PDB file of C-alpha atoms in Angstrom:
ATOM      1  CA  MET A 154       9.170 -12.784  10.486  1.00 37.00           C
ATOM      2  CA  ARG A 155       6.051 -14.899  10.017  1.00 38.00           C
ATOM      3  CA  THR A 156       2.734 -13.190  10.727  1.00 45.00           C
ATOM      4  CA  PRO A 157      -0.256 -15.176  12.031  1.00 43.00           C
ATOM      5  CA  ILE A 158      -3.233 -15.472   9.692  1.00 46.00           C
ATOM      6  CA  GLY A 159      -6.413 -13.615  10.678  1.00 47.00           C
ATOM      7  CA  ILE A 160      -4.724 -11.776  13.516  1.00 47.00           C
ATOM      8  CA  THR A 161      -6.952  -9.622  15.772  1.00 45.00           C
ATOM      9  CA  THR A 162      -6.126  -6.116  16.988  1.00 43.00           C
ATOM     10  CA  ALA A 163      -5.201  -7.199  20.513  1.00 44.00           C
ATOM     11  CA  ALA A 164      -3.165 -10.136  19.286  1.00 46.00           C
ATOM     12  CA  LEU A 165      -1.396  -7.914  16.770  1.00 48.00           C
ATOM     13  CA  ALA A 166      -0.238  -5.547  19.512  1.00 46.00           C
ATOM     14  CA  ALA A 167       1.243  -8.422  21.510  1.00 42.00           C
ATOM     15  CA  PHE A 168       2.743  -9.971  18.386  1.00 45.00           C
ATOM     16  CA  LEU A 169       4.489  -6.743  17.361  1.00 46.00           C
ATOM     17  CA  PHE A 170       5.868  -6.197  20.873  1.00 43.00           C
ATOM     18  CA  LEU A 171       7.381  -9.671  20.979  1.00 39.00           C
ATOM     19  CA  THR A 172       8.638 -10.060  17.407  1.00 44.00           C
ATOM     20  CA  ALA A 173       9.234  -6.708  15.698  1.00 49.00           C
ATOM     21  CA  PRO A 174      12.861  -6.532  14.450  1.00 55.00           C
ATOM     22  CA  SER A 175      13.158  -2.910  15.600  1.00 60.00           C
ATOM     23  CA  ALA A 176      10.254  -0.832  16.868  1.00 57.00           C
ATOM     24  CA  ASP A 177      10.342   2.518  18.585  1.00 66.00           C
ATOM     25  CA  ALA A 178       7.570   5.076  18.905  1.00 65.00           C
ATOM     26  CA  ALA A 179       6.421   5.885  15.356  1.00 89.00           C
ATOM     27  CA  ILE A 180       9.413   4.056  13.816  1.00 94.00           C
ATOM     28  CA  VAL A 181       9.447   0.432  12.637  1.00 97.00           C
ATOM     29  CA  ARG A 182      12.477  -1.056  10.903  1.00 96.00           C
ATOM     30  CA  GLY A 183      13.094  -4.513   9.534  1.00 96.00           C
ATOM     31  CA  GLY A 184      16.328  -6.397   9.187  1.00 94.00           C
ATOM     32  CA  GLU A 185      18.239  -8.061   6.408  1.00 93.00           C
ATOM     33  CA  ALA A 186      15.778 -10.952   6.240  1.00 94.00           C
ATOM     34  CA  SER A 187      12.245 -10.719   4.821  1.00 96.00           C
ATOM     35  CA  ASP A 188       9.910  -9.105   7.364  1.00 96.00           C
ATOM     36  CA  ALA A 189       6.211  -8.360   7.783  1.00 96.00           C
ATOM     37  CA  LEU A 190       6.063  -4.900   9.374  1.00 97.00           C
ATOM     38  CA  PHE A 191       2.964  -3.118  10.713  1.00 96.00           C
ATOM     39  CA  GLY A 192       2.588   0.495  11.802  1.00 95.00           C
ATOM     40  CA  LEU A 193       2.476   0.938  15.568  1.00 94.00           C
ATOM     41  CA  ASP A 194      -0.140   3.737  15.594  1.00 94.00           C
ATOM     42  CA  ASP A 195       1.110   4.841  19.011  1.00 93.00           C
ATOM     43  CA  ASP A 196       2.200   8.457  18.486  1.00 96.00           C
ATOM     44  CA  ASN A 197      -1.117  10.151  19.251  1.00 95.00           C
ATOM     45  CA  ARG A 198      -2.890  12.355  21.785  1.00 96.00           C
ATOM     46  CA  ASP A 199      -3.561   9.388  24.084  1.00 95.00           C
ATOM     47  CA  ASP A 200       0.150   9.221  24.976  1.00 95.00           C
ATOM     48  CA  PRO A 201       0.701  11.531  28.004  1.00 95.00           C
ATOM     49  CA  GLU A 202       4.427  11.780  27.237  1.00 94.00           C
ATOM     50  CA  ILE A 203       3.606  13.154  23.780  1.00 95.00           C
ATOM     51  CA  GLN A 204       0.537  15.205  24.706  1.00 97.00           C
ATOM     52  CA  PRO A 205       1.082  17.125  27.971  1.00 97.00           C
ATOM     53  CA  PRO A 206      -1.981  17.552  30.186  1.00 95.00           C
ATOM     54  CA  ASN A 207      -4.067  20.690  29.753  1.00 95.00           C
ATOM     55  CA  VAL A 208      -2.553  21.400  26.312  1.00 97.00           C
ATOM     56  CA  THR A 209      -5.153  21.922  23.578  1.00 97.00           C
ATOM     57  CA  ALA A 210      -2.889  22.044  20.522  1.00 98.00           C
ATOM     58  CA  ASN A 211      -2.197  18.582  19.124  1.00 97.00           C
ATOM     59  CA  GLN A 212       1.445  17.627  19.775  1.00 97.00           C
ATOM     60  CA  SER A 213       1.219  14.152  18.227  1.00 96.00           C
ATOM     61  CA  LEU A 214       1.852  12.658  14.798  1.00 96.00           C
ATOM     62  CA  ASP A 215      -1.774  11.430  14.637  1.00 96.00           C
ATOM     63  CA  ASN A 216      -0.649   7.793  14.380  1.00 95.00           C
ATOM     64  CA  ALA A 217       1.838   8.451  11.558  1.00 96.00           C
ATOM     65  CA  ASP A 218       4.650   5.903  11.310  1.00 96.00           C
ATOM     66  CA  LEU A 219       7.941   5.545   9.478  1.00 97.00           C
ATOM     67  CA  ILE A 220       8.264   1.930   8.303  1.00 98.00           C
ATOM     68  CA  GLU A 221      11.481   0.806   6.642  1.00 98.00           C
ATOM     69  CA  GLY A 222      11.960  -2.688   5.285  1.00 97.00           C
ATOM     70  CA  LEU A 223      15.731  -2.617   4.713  1.00 94.00           C
ATOM     71  CA  GLY A 224      16.885  -5.988   3.282  1.00 93.00           C
ATOM     72  CA  GLY A 225      14.765  -8.890   2.073  1.00 96.00           C
ATOM     73  CA  HIS A 226      11.383  -9.136   0.375  1.00 97.00           C
ATOM     74  CA  ASP A 227       9.247  -7.274   2.895  1.00 97.00           C
ATOM     75  CA  VAL A 228       5.551  -6.659   3.477  1.00 97.00           C
ATOM     76  CA  LEU A 229       4.880  -3.175   4.936  1.00 98.00           C
ATOM     77  CA  ILE A 230       1.425  -2.198   6.234  1.00 97.00           C
ATOM     78  CA  GLY A 231       0.879   1.290   7.597  1.00 95.00           C
ATOM     79  CA  LEU A 232      -2.553   0.982   9.259  1.00 94.00           C
ATOM     80  CA  LEU A 233      -3.738   4.330  10.712  1.00 94.00           C
ATOM     81  CA  GLY A 234      -2.230   7.747  10.059  1.00 95.00           C
ATOM     82  CA  SER A 235      -0.304   9.321   7.201  1.00 96.00           C
ATOM     83  CA  ASP A 236       2.645   6.963   7.004  1.00 96.00           C
ATOM     84  CA  THR A 237       5.964   6.891   5.178  1.00 98.00           C
ATOM     85  CA  LEU A 238       6.849   3.388   3.997  1.00 98.00           C
ATOM     86  CA  ILE A 239      10.257   2.573   2.496  1.00 98.00           C
ATOM     87  CA  GLY A 240      10.728  -0.865   0.987  1.00 97.00           C
ATOM     88  CA  GLY A 241      14.462  -0.758   0.344  1.00 96.00           C
ATOM     89  CA  PRO A 242      16.233  -3.587  -1.516  1.00 95.00           C
ATOM     90  CA  GLY A 243      14.071  -6.542  -2.537  1.00 96.00           C
ATOM     91  CA  ASP A 244      10.645  -7.091  -4.063  1.00 97.00           C
ATOM     92  CA  ASP A 245       8.470  -5.417  -1.449  1.00 98.00           C
ATOM     93  CA  VAL A 246       4.692  -5.262  -1.005  1.00 98.00           C
ATOM     94  CA  ILE A 247       3.413  -2.013   0.521  1.00 98.00           C
ATOM     95  CA  VAL A 248      -0.037  -1.218   1.918  1.00 97.00           C
ATOM     96  CA  GLY A 249      -0.331   2.386   3.044  1.00 91.00           C
ATOM     97  CA  GLY A 250      -3.272   1.686   5.276  1.00 83.00           C
ATOM     98  CA  THR A 251      -6.801   0.468   5.766  1.00 82.00           C
ATOM     99  CA  GLU A 252      -7.884   3.534   7.705  1.00 71.00           C
ATOM    100  CA  GLN A 253     -11.633   3.009   7.149  1.00 72.00           C
ATOM    101  CA  ALA A 254     -11.766   6.617   5.874  1.00 75.00           C
ATOM    102  CA  SER A 255     -10.474   8.068   9.170  1.00 86.00           C
ATOM    103  CA  SER A 256      -8.049  10.921   8.611  1.00 90.00           C
ATOM    104  CA  PRO A 257      -5.250  11.793   8.265  1.00 94.00           C
ATOM    105  CA  ASN A 258      -4.717   8.948   5.819  1.00 93.00           C
ATOM    106  CA  SER A 259      -2.403  10.079   3.005  1.00 95.00           C
ATOM    107  CA  ASP A 260       0.690   7.893   2.740  1.00 97.00           C
ATOM    108  CA  VAL A 261       4.027   8.169   0.950  1.00 98.00           C
ATOM    109  CA  GLN A 262       5.320   4.821  -0.332  1.00 98.00           C
ATOM    110  CA  LEU A 263       8.853   4.395  -1.675  1.00 98.00           C
ATOM    111  CA  GLY A 264       9.613   1.033  -3.231  1.00 98.00           C
ATOM    112  CA  GLY A 265      13.379   1.324  -3.643  1.00 95.00           C
ATOM    113  CA  THR A 266      15.214  -1.261  -5.710  1.00 94.00           C
ATOM    114  CA  GLY A 267      13.416  -4.379  -6.894  1.00 95.00           C
ATOM    115  CA  ASN A 268       9.971  -5.031  -8.338  1.00 98.00           C
ATOM    116  CA  ASP A 269       7.609  -3.552  -5.758  1.00 98.00           C
ATOM    117  CA  VAL A 270       3.820  -3.678  -5.413  1.00 98.00           C
ATOM    118  CA  ALA A 271       1.728  -1.021  -3.666  1.00 98.00           C
ATOM    119  CA  VAL A 272      -1.863  -1.899  -2.780  1.00 98.00           C
ATOM    120  CA  TRP A 273      -4.356   0.922  -2.296  1.00 96.00           C
ATOM    121  CA  ALA A 274      -7.104  -0.297   0.010  1.00 90.00           C
ATOM    122  CA  GLY A 275     -10.590   1.125   0.234  1.00 87.00           C
ATOM    123  CA  GLY A 276     -10.798   3.723   3.022  1.00 86.00           C
ATOM    124  CA  ASP A 277      -7.235   4.911   2.458  1.00 92.00           C
ATOM    125  CA  GLY A 278      -6.639   8.459   1.283  1.00 94.00           C
ATOM    126  CA  SER A 279      -4.792  10.094  -1.585  1.00 96.00           C
ATOM    127  CA  ASP A 280      -1.282   8.636  -1.633  1.00 97.00           C
ATOM    128  CA  LEU A 281       2.037   8.770  -3.481  1.00 98.00           C
ATOM    129  CA  PHE A 282       3.838   5.671  -4.750  1.00 98.00           C
ATOM    130  CA  ASP A 283       7.370   5.929  -6.119  1.00 98.00           C
ATOM    131  CA  GLY A 284       8.321   2.500  -7.420  1.00 98.00           C
ATOM    132  CA  GLY A 285      12.019   3.314  -7.690  1.00 96.00           C
ATOM    133  CA  VAL A 286      14.435   1.126  -9.622  1.00 92.00           C
ATOM    134  CA  GLY A 287      12.646  -1.901 -11.063  1.00 88.00           C
ATOM    135  CA  GLN A 288      10.998  -3.068 -14.283  1.00 93.00           C
ATOM    136  CA  PHE A 289       7.705  -4.321 -12.870  1.00 97.00           C
ATOM    137  CA  ASP A 290       6.649  -1.972 -10.080  1.00 98.00           C
ATOM    138  CA  ALA A 291       2.855  -2.200  -9.801  1.00 98.00           C
ATOM    139  CA  LEU A 292       0.006  -0.249  -8.212  1.00 98.00           C
ATOM    140  CA  VAL A 293      -3.073  -2.304  -7.314  1.00 98.00           C
ATOM    141  CA  PHE A 294      -6.485  -0.975  -6.269  1.00 98.00           C
ATOM    142  CA  GLY A 295      -8.510  -3.552  -4.325  1.00 97.00           C
ATOM    143  CA  THR A 296     -10.634  -4.308  -1.290  1.00 95.00           C
ATOM    144  CA  ILE A 297      -8.149  -5.762   1.199  1.00 95.00           C
ATOM    145  CA  ASP A 298      -9.133  -8.837   3.195  1.00 95.00           C
ATOM    146  CA  LYS A 299      -8.917  -7.900   6.868  1.00 92.00           C
ATOM    147  CA  ILE A 300     -10.132  -8.622  10.395  1.00 91.00           C
ATOM    148  CA  ASP A 301     -10.883  -5.704  12.743  1.00 87.00           C
ATOM    149  CA  GLY A 302      -9.282  -3.360  10.225  1.00 85.00           C
ATOM    150  CA  ILE A 303      -6.012  -5.361  10.160  1.00 91.00           C
ATOM    151  CA  PRO A 304      -5.065  -6.923   6.792  1.00 93.00           C
ATOM    152  CA  THR A 305      -4.730 -10.689   6.966  1.00 93.00           C
ATOM    153  CA  LEU A 306      -1.720 -12.328   5.367  1.00 95.00           C
ATOM    154  CA  SER A 307      -2.121 -15.499   3.357  1.00 91.00           C
ATOM    155  CA  ALA A 308       0.204 -18.438   3.771  1.00 80.00           C
ATOM    156  CA  ALA A 309       2.642 -17.928   0.921  1.00 73.00           C
ATOM    157  CA  THR A 310       5.542 -19.767  -0.668  1.00 75.00           C
ATOM    158  CA  GLY A 311       8.597 -18.674  -2.588  1.00 88.00           C
ATOM    159  CA  LYS A 312      10.172 -15.338  -1.734  1.00 93.00           C
ATOM    160  CA  TYR A 313       7.285 -14.432   0.639  1.00 95.00           C
ATOM    161  CA  ARG A 314       7.259 -17.717   2.562  1.00 92.00           C
ATOM    162  CA  ASN A 315       8.435 -15.944   5.737  1.00 91.00           C
ATOM    163  CA  THR A 316       5.891 -13.153   5.576  1.00 95.00           C
ATOM    164  CA  GLY A 317       2.757 -14.180   3.686  1.00 96.00           C
ATOM    165  CA  LEU A 318       0.966 -11.699   1.445  1.00 96.00           C
ATOM    166  CA  PRO A 319      -2.082  -9.457   1.791  1.00 96.00           C
ATOM    167  CA  THR A 320      -4.981 -10.413  -0.467  1.00 96.00           C
ATOM    168  CA  ALA A 321      -7.489  -8.122  -2.158  1.00 96.00           C
ATOM    169  CA  ASN A 322     -10.695  -8.328  -4.162  1.00 96.00           C
ATOM    170  CA  VAL A 323     -10.069  -6.425  -7.394  1.00 97.00           C
ATOM    171  CA  THR A 324     -12.844  -7.846  -9.554  1.00 95.00           C
ATOM    172  CA  GLY A 325     -15.660  -6.957  -7.130  1.00 92.00           C
ATOM    173  CA  GLN A 326     -14.464  -3.583  -5.871  1.00 93.00           C
ATOM    174  CA  GLY A 327     -17.041  -0.790  -5.914  1.00 94.00           C
ATOM    175  CA  GLY A 328     -15.025   1.650  -7.968  1.00 97.00           C
ATOM    176  CA  PHE A 329     -12.851   2.161 -11.032  1.00 98.00           C
ATOM    177  CA  CYS A 330      -9.706   4.016 -12.101  1.00 98.00           C
ATOM    178  CA  THR A 331      -8.644   6.565 -14.690  1.00 98.00           C
ATOM    179  CA  ILE A 332      -5.146   7.661 -15.723  1.00 98.00           C
ATOM    180  CA  GLU A 333      -3.993  11.254 -16.176  1.00 98.00           C
ATOM    181  CA  ALA A 334      -0.463  12.106 -17.284  1.00 98.00           C
ATOM    182  CA  VAL A 335       0.819  15.214 -15.509  1.00 98.00           C
ATOM    183  CA  ALA A 336       1.706  18.173 -17.710  1.00 97.00           C
ATOM    184  CA  ASP A 337       5.323  18.440 -16.508  1.00 98.00           C
ATOM    185  CA  PRO A 338       6.673  15.361 -14.691  1.00 97.00           C
ATOM    186  CA  LEU A 339       9.988  17.039 -13.886  1.00 96.00           C
ATOM    187  CA  GLU A 340       8.338  19.999 -12.209  1.00 97.00           C
ATOM    188  CA  ARG A 341       5.598  17.968 -10.521  1.00 97.00           C
ATOM    189  CA  GLY A 342       7.912  15.137  -9.492  1.00 97.00           C
ATOM    190  CA  VAL A 343       5.440  12.432 -10.506  1.00 98.00           C
ATOM    191  CA  ASP A 344       4.386  10.854 -13.803  1.00 98.00           C
ATOM    192  CA  PHE A 345       0.682  10.095 -13.454  1.00 98.00           C
ATOM    193  CA  LEU A 346      -2.373  10.898 -11.373  1.00 98.00           C
ATOM    194  CA  ILE A 347      -4.398   7.725 -10.898  1.00 98.00           C
ATOM    195  CA  ARG A 348      -7.956   8.742 -10.040  1.00 98.00           C
ATOM    196  CA  PHE A 349     -10.313   6.356  -8.241  1.00 98.00           C
ATOM    197  CA  PHE A 350     -14.069   6.893  -8.601  1.00 98.00           C
ATOM    198  CA  ALA A 351     -17.057   5.356  -6.822  1.00 97.00           C
ATOM    199  CA  ARG A 352     -19.047   3.310  -9.334  1.00 96.00           C
ATOM    200  CA  SER A 353     -22.430   4.021  -7.744  1.00 95.00           C
ATOM    201  CA  SER A 354     -22.165   7.826  -7.769  1.00 96.00           C
ATOM    202  CA  GLY A 355     -19.319   8.538 -10.172  1.00 97.00           C
ATOM    203  CA  ASN A 356     -17.727  10.744  -7.500  1.00 97.00           C
ATOM    204  CA  LEU A 357     -13.964  11.093  -7.407  1.00 98.00           C
ATOM    205  CA  LEU A 358     -12.731   9.560  -4.143  1.00 96.00           C
ATOM    206  CA  VAL A 359      -8.917   9.686  -4.166  1.00 96.00           C
ATOM    207  CA  THR A 360      -5.913  10.425  -6.350  1.00 98.00           C
ATOM    208  CA  VAL A 361      -2.717   8.366  -6.164  1.00 98.00           C
ATOM    209  CA  ARG A 362       0.418   9.967  -7.567  1.00 98.00           C
ATOM    210  CA  THR A 363       2.879   7.600  -9.237  1.00 98.00           C
ATOM    211  CA  ARG A 364       6.511   7.860 -10.191  1.00 98.00           C
ATOM    212  CA  ASP A 365       8.591   5.127 -11.824  1.00 98.00           C
ATOM    213  CA  VAL A 366       5.631   2.726 -11.686  1.00 98.00           C
ATOM    214  CA  GLU A 367       5.216   0.449 -14.696  1.00 98.00           C
ATOM    215  CA  GLN A 368       1.916  -1.348 -14.063  1.00 98.00           C
ATOM    216  CA  LEU A 369      -1.574  -0.461 -12.873  1.00 98.00           C
ATOM    217  CA  PHE A 370      -4.290  -2.953 -11.891  1.00 98.00           C
ATOM    218  CA  CYS A 371      -7.805  -1.840 -11.012  1.00 98.00           C
ATOM    219  CA  THR A 372     -11.466  -2.862 -11.286  1.00 98.00           C
ATOM    220  CA  SER A 373     -13.313  -2.347 -14.559  1.00 98.00           C
ATOM    221  CA  GLN A 374     -15.790   0.528 -14.728  1.00 97.00           C
ATOM    222  CA  ALA A 375     -18.691  -1.910 -15.111  1.00 96.00           C
ATOM    223  CA  GLY A 376     -17.361  -4.129 -12.323  1.00 96.00           C
ATOM    224  CA  GLY A 377     -16.708  -7.853 -12.302  1.00 97.00           C
ATOM    225  CA  ALA A 378     -13.401  -7.700 -14.170  1.00 98.00           C
ATOM    226  CA  ILE A 379      -9.772  -6.648 -13.747  1.00 98.00           C
ATOM    227  CA  THR A 380      -8.232  -3.885 -15.827  1.00 98.00           C
ATOM    228  CA  TYR A 381      -4.545  -3.362 -16.525  1.00 98.00           C
ATOM    229  CA  ALA A 382      -2.467  -0.521 -17.961  1.00 98.00           C
ATOM    230  CA  ASP A 383       1.161  -0.480 -19.058  1.00 98.00           C
ATOM    231  CA  LEU A 384       2.345   2.866 -17.686  1.00 98.00           C
ATOM    232  CA  THR A 385       5.488   2.773 -19.835  1.00 98.00           C
ATOM    233  CA  GLU A 386       3.439   3.352 -22.981  1.00 98.00           C
ATOM    234  CA  PRO A 387       3.145   6.907 -24.387  1.00 95.00           C
ATOM    235  CA  ASP A 388      -0.629   6.952 -23.815  1.00 97.00           C
ATOM    236  CA  PRO A 389      -1.455   4.160 -21.340  1.00 98.00           C
ATOM    237  CA  GLN A 390      -4.990   2.787 -21.428  1.00 98.00           C
ATOM    238  CA  LEU A 391      -6.801   0.416 -19.079  1.00 98.00           C
ATOM    239  CA  VAL A 392      -7.868  -2.849 -20.725  1.00 98.00           C
ATOM    240  CA  GLU A 393      -9.586  -5.898 -19.250  1.00 98.00           C
ATOM    241  CA  VAL A 394      -7.351  -8.864 -18.433  1.00 98.00           C
ATOM    242  CA  SER A 395      -7.938 -12.362 -17.104  1.00 97.00           C
ATOM    243  CA  LEU A 396      -6.285 -13.833 -14.028  1.00 97.00           C
ATOM    244  CA  ASP A 397      -4.100 -15.935 -16.328  1.00 97.00           C
ATOM    245  CA  GLU A 398      -2.936 -12.743 -18.032  1.00 98.00           C
ATOM    246  CA  VAL A 399      -2.240 -11.167 -14.627  1.00 98.00           C
ATOM    247  CA  GLU A 400      -0.058 -14.197 -13.827  1.00 97.00           C
ATOM    248  CA  ALA A 401       1.975 -13.553 -16.963  1.00 98.00           C
ATOM    249  CA  LEU A 402       2.269  -9.837 -16.247  1.00 98.00           C
ATOM    250  CA  ASN A 403       3.206  -9.977 -12.549  1.00 97.00           C
ATOM    251  CA  ARG A 404       3.272 -13.099 -10.393  1.00 96.00           C
ATOM    252  CA  THR A 405       3.299 -11.189  -7.115  1.00 96.00           C
ATOM    253  CA  VAL A 406       0.187  -9.251  -8.128  1.00 97.00           C
ATOM    254  CA  ARG A 407      -1.495 -12.518  -9.120  1.00 96.00           C
ATOM    255  CA  ALA A 408      -0.790 -13.913  -5.626  1.00 95.00           C
ATOM    256  CA  ILE A 409      -2.472 -10.840  -4.100  1.00 96.00           C
ATOM    257  CA  ILE A 410      -5.590 -10.251  -6.188  1.00 95.00           C
ATOM    258  CA  ARG A 411      -8.782 -12.211  -6.647  1.00 88.00           C
TER     259      ARG A 411
END
């Protein structure tokens, strides 16, 4: 499914209604081809079927969606709410959301088989990314390019020619990352806690939990550069890398970041 570039919120709603492979309330599923799938953000208190009149307690999922790519090399974008995104087979690109700091905004992202890339976008919350089976699953922290809060997808070639790819500013992002290995990965269920701090204040903003993720890309602490860590090393450290080095490390990541 090809997604228009620079799509607006109203146009996105119409586009999803007409072209989504399978979309029900709070559930979006792709097909065996490569799909671009967006969260519907429609299970909320504004739906009178979900939220009965004169009921105070919230009966909704607060815009949470289940998005499942199934076959192909998919692009999954959660938008609002605490979403669950499942890539499935293929080299999938997953964006939990660009919630502009509105909550709830903590997403669970499961890559599945293949070399998957999860992009944490500014304004999203503390997430979990399980890369699954794959040798080059990557987590990227960057400022996503978007219009009206909706990520824009670049015209892409190769395996993503039917979907396009989100793009993100990693070099100029206003924050930086640190890596903490958890004390007991088997008990905790994750390998690392990736902390993201605001550069201006030094305040910790979010923590992304990773499991079976091999690569991390983030902005340098001083800004203006990209840092990379090999999470398969015993004591992974973030080091500055050039865009040419990113190309050699992960071509999909290179197509996303600037």
